[in-house]
mmCIF file of C-alpha atoms in Angstrom:
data_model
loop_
_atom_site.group_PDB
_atom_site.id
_atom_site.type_symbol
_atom_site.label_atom_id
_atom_site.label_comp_id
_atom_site.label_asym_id
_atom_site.label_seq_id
_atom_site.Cartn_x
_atom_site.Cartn_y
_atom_site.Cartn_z
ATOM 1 C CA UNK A 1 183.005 170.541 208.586
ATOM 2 C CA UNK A 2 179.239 169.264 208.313
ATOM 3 C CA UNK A 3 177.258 168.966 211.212
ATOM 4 C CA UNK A 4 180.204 170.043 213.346
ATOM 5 C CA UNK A 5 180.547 173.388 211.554
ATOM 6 C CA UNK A 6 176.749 173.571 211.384
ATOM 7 C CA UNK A 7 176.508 173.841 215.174
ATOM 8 C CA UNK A 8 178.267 176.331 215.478
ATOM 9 C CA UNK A 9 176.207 178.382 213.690
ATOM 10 C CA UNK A 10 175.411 182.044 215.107
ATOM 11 C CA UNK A 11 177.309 180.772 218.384
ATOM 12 C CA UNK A 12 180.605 181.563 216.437
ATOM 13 C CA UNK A 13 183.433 184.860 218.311
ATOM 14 C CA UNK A 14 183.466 188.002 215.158
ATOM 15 C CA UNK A 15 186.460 186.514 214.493
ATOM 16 C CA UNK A 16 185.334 182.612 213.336
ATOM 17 C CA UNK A 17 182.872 182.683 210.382
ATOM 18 C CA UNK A 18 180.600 179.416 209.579
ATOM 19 C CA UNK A 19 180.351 179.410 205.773
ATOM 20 C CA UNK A 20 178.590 177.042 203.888
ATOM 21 C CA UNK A 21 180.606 176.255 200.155
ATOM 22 C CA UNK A 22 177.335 175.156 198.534
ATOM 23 C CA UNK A 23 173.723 176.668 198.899
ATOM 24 C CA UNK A 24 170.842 175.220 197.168
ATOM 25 C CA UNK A 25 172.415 172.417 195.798
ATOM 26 C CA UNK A 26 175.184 174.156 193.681
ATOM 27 C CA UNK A 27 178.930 176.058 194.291
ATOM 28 C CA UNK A 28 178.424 179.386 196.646
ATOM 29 C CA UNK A 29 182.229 179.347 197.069
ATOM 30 C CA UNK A 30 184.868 177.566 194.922
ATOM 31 C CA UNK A 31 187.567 177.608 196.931
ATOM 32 C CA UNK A 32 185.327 176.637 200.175
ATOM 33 C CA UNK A 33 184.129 173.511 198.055
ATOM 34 C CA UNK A 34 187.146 172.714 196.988
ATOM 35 C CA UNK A 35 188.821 172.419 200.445
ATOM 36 C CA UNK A 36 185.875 170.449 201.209
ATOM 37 C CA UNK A 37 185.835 167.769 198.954
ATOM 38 C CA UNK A 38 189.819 167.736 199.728
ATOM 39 C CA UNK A 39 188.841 167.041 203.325
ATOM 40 C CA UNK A 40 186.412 164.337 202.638
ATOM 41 C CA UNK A 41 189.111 162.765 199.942
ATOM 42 C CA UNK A 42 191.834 162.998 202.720
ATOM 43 C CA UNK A 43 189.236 161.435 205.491
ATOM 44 C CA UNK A 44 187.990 158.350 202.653
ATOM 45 C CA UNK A 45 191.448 157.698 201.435
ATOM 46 C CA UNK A 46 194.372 159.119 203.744
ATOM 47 C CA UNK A 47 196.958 161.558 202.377
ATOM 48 C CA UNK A 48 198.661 160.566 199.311
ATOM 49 C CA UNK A 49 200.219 161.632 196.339
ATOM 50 C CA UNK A 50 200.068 158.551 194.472
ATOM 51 C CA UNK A 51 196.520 157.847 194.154
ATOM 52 C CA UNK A 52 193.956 159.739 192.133
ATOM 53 C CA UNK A 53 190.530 158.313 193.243
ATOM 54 C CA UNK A 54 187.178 158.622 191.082
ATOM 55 C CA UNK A 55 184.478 160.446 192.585
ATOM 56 C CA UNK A 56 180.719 160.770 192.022
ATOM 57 C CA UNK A 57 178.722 163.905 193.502
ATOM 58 C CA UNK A 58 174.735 164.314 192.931
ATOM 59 C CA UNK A 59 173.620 167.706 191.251
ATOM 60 C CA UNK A 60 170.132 169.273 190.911
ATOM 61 C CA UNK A 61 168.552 167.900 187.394
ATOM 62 C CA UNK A 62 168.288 171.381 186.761
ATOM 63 C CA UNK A 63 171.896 172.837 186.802
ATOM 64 C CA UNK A 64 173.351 174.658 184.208
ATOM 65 C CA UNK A 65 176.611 174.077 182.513
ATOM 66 C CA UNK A 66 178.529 176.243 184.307
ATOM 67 C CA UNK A 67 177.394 174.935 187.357
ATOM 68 C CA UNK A 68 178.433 171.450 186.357
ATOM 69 C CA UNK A 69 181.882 172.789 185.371
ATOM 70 C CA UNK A 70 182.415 174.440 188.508
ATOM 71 C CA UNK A 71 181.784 171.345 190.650
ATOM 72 C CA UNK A 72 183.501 169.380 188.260
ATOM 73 C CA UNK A 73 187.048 171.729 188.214
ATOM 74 C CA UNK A 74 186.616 172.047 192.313
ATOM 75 C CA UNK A 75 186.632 168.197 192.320
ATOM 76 C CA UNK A 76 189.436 167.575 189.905
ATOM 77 C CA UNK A 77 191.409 170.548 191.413
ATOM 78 C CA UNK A 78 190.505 168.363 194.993
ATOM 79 C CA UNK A 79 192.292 165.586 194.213
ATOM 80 C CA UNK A 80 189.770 163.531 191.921
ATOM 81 C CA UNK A 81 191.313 161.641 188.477
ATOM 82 C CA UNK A 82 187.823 161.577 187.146
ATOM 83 C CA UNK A 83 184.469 163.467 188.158
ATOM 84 C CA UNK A 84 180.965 161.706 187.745
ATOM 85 C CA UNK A 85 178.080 163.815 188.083
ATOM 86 C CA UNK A 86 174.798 162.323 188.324
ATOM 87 C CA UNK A 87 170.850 163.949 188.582
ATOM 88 C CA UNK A 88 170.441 164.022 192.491
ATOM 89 C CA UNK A 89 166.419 162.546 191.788
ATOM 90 C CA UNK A 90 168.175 159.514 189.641
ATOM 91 C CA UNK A 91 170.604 159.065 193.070
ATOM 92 C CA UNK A 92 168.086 159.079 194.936
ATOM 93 C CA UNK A 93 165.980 156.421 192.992
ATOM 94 C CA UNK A 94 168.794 154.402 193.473
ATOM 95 C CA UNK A 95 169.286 154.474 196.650
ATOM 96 C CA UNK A 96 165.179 153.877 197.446
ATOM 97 C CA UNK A 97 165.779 150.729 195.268
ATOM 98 C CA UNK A 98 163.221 151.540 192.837
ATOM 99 C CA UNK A 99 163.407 149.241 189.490
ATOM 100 C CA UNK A 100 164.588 152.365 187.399
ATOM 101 C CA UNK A 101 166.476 150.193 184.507
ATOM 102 C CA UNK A 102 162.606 148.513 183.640
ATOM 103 C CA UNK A 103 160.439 150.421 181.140
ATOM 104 C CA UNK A 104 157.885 151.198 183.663
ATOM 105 C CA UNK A 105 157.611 154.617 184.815
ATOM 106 C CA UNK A 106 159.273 155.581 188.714
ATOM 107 C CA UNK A 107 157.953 159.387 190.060
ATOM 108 C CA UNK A 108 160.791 160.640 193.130
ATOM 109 C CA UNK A 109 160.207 163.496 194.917
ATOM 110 C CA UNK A 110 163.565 164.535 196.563
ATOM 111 C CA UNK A 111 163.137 167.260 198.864
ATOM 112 C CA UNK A 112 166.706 168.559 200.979
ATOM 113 C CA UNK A 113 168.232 171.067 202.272
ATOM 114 C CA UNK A 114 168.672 173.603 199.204
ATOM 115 C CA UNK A 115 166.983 171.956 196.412
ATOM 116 C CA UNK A 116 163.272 170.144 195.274
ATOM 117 C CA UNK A 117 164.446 167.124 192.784
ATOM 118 C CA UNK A 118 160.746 165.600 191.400
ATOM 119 C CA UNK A 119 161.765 163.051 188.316
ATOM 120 C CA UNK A 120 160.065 160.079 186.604
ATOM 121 C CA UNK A 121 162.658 157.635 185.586
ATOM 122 C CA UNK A 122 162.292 154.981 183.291
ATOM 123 C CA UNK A 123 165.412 152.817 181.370
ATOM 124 C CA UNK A 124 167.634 154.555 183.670
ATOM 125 C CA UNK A 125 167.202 157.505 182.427
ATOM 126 C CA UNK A 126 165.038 160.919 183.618
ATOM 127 C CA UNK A 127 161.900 161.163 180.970
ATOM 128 C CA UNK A 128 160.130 164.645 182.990
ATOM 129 C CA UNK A 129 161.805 166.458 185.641
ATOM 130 C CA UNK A 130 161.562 169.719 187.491
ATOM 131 C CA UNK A 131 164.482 171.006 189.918
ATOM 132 C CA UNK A 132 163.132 173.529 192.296
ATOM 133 C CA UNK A 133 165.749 175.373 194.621
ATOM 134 C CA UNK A 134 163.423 176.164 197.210
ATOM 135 C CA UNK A 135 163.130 172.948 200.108
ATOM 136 C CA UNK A 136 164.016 172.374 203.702
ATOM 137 C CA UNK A 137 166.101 175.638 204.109
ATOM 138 C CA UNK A 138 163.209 177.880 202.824
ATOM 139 C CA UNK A 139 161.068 175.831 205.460
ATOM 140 C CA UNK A 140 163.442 177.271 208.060
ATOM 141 C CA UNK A 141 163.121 180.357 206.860
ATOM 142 C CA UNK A 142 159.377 180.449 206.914
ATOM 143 C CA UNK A 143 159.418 179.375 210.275
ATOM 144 C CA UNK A 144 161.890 182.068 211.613
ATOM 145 C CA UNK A 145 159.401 184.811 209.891
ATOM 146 C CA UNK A 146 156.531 183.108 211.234
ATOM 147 C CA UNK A 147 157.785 183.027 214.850
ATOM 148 C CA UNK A 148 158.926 186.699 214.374
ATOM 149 C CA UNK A 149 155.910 188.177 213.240
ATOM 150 C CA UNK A 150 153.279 185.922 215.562
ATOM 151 C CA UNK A 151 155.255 185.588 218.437
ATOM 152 C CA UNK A 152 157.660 189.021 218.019
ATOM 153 C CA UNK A 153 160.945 186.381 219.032
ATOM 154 C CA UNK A 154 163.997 186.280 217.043
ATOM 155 C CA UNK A 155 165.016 182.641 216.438
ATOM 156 C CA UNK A 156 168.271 181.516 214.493
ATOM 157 C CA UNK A 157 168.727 179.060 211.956
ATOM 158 C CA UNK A 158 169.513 176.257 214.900
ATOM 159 C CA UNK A 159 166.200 176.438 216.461
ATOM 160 C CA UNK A 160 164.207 176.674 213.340
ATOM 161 C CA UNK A 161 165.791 173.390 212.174
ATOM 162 C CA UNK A 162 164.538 171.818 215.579
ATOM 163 C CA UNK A 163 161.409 173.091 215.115
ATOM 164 C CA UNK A 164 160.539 171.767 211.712
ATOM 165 C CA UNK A 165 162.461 168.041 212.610
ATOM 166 C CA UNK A 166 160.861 167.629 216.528
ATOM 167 C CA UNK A 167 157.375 169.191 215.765
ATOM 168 C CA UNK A 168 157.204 170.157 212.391
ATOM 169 C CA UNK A 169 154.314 168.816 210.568
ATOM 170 C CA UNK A 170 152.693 169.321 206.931
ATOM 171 C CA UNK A 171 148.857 169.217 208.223
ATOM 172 C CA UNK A 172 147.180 169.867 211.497
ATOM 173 C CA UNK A 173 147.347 167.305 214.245
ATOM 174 C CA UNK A 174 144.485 166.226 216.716
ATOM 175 C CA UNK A 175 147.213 165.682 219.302
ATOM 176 C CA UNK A 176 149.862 168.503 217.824
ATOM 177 C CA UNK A 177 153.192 167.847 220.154
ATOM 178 C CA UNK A 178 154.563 171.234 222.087
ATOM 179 C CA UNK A 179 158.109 172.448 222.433
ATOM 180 C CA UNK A 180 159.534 175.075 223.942
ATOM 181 C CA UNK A 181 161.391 177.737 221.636
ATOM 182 C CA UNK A 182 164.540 180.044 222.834
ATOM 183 C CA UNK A 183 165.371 183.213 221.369
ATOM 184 C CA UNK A 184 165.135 187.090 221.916
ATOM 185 C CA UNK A 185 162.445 189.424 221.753
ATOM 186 C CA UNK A 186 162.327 191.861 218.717
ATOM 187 C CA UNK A 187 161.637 194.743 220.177
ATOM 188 C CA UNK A 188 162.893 194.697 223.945
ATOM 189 C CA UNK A 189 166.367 192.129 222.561
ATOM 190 C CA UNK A 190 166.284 190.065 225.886
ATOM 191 C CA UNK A 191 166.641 186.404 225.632
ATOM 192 C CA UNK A 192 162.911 184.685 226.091
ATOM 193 C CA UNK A 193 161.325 181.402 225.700
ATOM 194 C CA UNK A 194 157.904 180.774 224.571
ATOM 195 C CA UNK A 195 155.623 177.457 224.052
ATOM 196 C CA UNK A 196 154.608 176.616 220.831
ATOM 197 C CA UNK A 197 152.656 173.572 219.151
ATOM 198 C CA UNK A 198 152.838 171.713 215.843
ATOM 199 C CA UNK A 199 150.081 173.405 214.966
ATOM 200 C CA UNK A 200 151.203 177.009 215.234
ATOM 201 C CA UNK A 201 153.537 175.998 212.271
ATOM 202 C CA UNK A 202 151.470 174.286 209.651
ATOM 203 C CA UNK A 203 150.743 177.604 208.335
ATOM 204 C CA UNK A 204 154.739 178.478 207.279
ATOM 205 C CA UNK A 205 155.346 174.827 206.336
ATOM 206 C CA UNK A 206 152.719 174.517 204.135
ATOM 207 C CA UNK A 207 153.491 177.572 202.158
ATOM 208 C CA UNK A 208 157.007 175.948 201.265
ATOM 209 C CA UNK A 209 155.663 172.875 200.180
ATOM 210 C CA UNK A 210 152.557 174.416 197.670
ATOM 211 C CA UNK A 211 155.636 175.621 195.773
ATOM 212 C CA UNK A 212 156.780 171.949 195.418
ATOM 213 C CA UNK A 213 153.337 170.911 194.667
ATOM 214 C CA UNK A 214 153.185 173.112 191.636
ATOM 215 C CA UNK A 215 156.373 171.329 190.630
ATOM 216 C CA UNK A 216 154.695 167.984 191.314
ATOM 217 C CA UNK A 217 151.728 169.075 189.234
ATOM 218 C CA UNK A 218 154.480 169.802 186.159
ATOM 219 C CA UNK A 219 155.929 166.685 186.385
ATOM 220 C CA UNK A 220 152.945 164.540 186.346
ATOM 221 C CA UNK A 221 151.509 167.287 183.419
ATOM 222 C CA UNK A 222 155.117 166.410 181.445
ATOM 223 C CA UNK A 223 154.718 162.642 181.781
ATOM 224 C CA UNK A 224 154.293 160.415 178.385
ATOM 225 C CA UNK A 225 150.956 158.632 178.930
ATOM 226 C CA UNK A 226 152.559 155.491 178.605
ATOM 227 C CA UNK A 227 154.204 156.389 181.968
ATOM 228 C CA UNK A 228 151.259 157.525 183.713
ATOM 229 C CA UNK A 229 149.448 154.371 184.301
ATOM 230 C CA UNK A 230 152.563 153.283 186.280
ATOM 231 C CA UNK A 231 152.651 155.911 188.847
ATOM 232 C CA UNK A 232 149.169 155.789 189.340
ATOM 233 C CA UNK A 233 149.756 152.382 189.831
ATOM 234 C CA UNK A 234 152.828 152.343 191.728
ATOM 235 C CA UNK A 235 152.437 156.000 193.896
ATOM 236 C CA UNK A 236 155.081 158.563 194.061
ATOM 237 C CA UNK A 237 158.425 158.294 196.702
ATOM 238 C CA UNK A 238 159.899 160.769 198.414
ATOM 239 C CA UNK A 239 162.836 161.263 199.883
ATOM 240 C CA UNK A 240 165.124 163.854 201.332
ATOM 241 C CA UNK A 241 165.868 164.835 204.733
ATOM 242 C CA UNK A 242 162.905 167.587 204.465
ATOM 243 C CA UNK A 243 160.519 164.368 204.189
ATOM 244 C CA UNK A 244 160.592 163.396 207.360
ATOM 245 C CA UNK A 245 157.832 166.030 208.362
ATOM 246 C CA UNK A 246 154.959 165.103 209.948
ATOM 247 C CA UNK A 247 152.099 164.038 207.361
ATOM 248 C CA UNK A 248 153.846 164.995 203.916
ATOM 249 C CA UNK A 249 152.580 162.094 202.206
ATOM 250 C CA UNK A 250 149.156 162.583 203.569
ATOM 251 C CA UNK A 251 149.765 166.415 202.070
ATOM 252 C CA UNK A 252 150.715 165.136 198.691
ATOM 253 C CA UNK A 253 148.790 162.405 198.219
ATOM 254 C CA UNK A 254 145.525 165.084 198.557
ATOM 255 C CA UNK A 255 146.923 167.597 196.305
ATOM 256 C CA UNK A 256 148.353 165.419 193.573
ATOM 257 C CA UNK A 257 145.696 162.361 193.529
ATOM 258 C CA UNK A 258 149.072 160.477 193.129
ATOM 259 C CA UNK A 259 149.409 157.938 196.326
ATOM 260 C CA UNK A 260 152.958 159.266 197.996
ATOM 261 C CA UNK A 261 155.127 157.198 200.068
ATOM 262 C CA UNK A 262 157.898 158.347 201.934
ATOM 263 C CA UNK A 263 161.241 155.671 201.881
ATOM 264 C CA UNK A 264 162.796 153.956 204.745
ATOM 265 C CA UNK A 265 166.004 155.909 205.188
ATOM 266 C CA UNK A 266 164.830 159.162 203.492
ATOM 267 C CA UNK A 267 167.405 161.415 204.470
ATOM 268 C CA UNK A 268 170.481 158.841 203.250
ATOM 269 C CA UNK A 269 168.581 157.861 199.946
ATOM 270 C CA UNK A 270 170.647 160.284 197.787
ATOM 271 C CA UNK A 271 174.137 159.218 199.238
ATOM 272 C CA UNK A 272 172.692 155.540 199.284
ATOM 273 C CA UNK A 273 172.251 155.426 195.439
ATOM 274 C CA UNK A 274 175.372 157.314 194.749
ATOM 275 C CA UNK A 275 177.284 154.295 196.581
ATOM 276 C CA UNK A 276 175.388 151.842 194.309
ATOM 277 C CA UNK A 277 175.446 153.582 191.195
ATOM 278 C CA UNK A 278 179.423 153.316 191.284
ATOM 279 C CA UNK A 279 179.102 149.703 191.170
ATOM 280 C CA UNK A 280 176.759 149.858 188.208
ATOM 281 C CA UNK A 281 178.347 152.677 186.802
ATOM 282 C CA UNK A 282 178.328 151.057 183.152
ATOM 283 C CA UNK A 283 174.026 150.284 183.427
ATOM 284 C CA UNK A 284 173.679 154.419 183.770
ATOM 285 C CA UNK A 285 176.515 156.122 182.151
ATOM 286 C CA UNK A 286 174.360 157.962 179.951
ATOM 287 C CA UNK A 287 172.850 159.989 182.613
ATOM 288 C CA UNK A 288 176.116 161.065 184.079
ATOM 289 C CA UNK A 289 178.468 163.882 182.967
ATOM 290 C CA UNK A 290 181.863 162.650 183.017
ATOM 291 C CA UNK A 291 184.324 164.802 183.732
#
């Protein structure tokens, strides 16, 4: 399960298959998410038959009803007495500590693995939001295309991943760090290795993340005036594991006039404000669906 499972990835026998029970940021598999929150439940609280605990899982701001029911059921069915879902940008806003329950307006950009969360937040509650499911697996995928059709080498999910986190960057570099890439040649299939820059990769990266710019753009389009002054003001965060690339808030900051700043722990910032929203749980209840 997570990064264990992850791993193994493409290195699996015909007879093991890695599956993932969510893809961009909602159920791909019931039952597969339901043996996984099990397995979390089981690894937080032991085995037992006695004790119902109450659990909290972040959802794009843009899932539909079903959706929510689905996560909700696979939860309850889990183990869980009582399901909170709450917005994965208002998580996140949490956990980057910004001072959501004020009147003042708070812009998060959370970009992960399946989803783009971009919010404004004000009274603890979302005022303009946009939920993209495009993010840091479409970057992957952009980079395995790109390697393919520049370099003719077939790379797996694995090494794209280590590509975009060791040398992945959202703007060209005067001193662009190298790396060697593994894979097989498209049209002979030997294994082969080739050199490659963070440079030779702006190109795919960027592509991903002018789709989240357009959502930006909505955001800050859909934003009461009254709200505006305060992100001018006070800058955009971001957050998500798919922030950590190289220059992003240089990126977003140029194409948004809106000054970006990326948070300390960016890729824990979701799971971070889920932790402290339970103990607050009363101050945002009307965000959450309660299940």
């Amino acid at each position: 399960i997570g990064d264990e499972a992850k791993s193994m990835l493409g290195k699996v026998p015909g007879n093991i298959v890695a599956r993932r029970p969510l893809k961009q940021g909602v159920i791909a598999s019931y039952k597969l998410t339901e043996a996984l929150i099990r397995s979390l439940l089981i690894k937080a609280i032991g085995r037992t038959r006695f004790f119902k605990p109450e659990v909290m899982i972040s959802v794009p701001a843009g899932i539909t009803s079903v959706e929510e029911r689905a996560v909700i059921e696979a939860a309850a069915s889990a183990g869980a007495s009582r399901v909170y879902l709450i917005p994965e940008p208002l998580a996140a806003a949490v956990g980057a500590k910004l001072p959501i329950s004020t009147s003042a307006g708070n812009m998060i950009a959370n970009i992960g693995g399946g989803t783009s969360e971009i919010a404004v937040i004000s009274m603890n509650g979302i005022v303009a939001s946009e939920s993209k499911r495009i993010a840091g697996d479409a970057i992957n995928e952009a980079i395995i295309n790109h390697i393919r059709k520049r370099y003719n080498l077939l790379i797996g999910e694995q090494m794209a991943e280590s590509i975009k986190m060791e040398i992945g960057s959202a703007t060209l570099l005067d001193e662009p760090e190298e790396m060697e890439v593994r894979g097989r040649s498209a049209s002979g299939g030997l294994p082969t290795s080739i050199v490659i820059n963070s440079n030779d990769v702006v190109e795919p990266i960027k592509l991903v993340l002018n789709d989240i710019i357009i959502s930006i753009k909505e955001v800050l389009e859909n934003t009461p005036p009254e709200l505006s002054s305060d992100i001018i003001d006070r800058g955009m965060v971001l957050s998500g594991g798919s922030v950590m690339l190289r220059n992003i808030d240089e990126l977003f900051t140029k194409a948004t006039g809106v000054p970006a700043h990326v948070v300390d722990d960016p890729q824990d910032a979701v799971i971070l404000g889920i932790v402290e929203a339970f103990k607050h749980i009363d101050a945002i209840k009307r965000s959450l669906k309660v299940g």
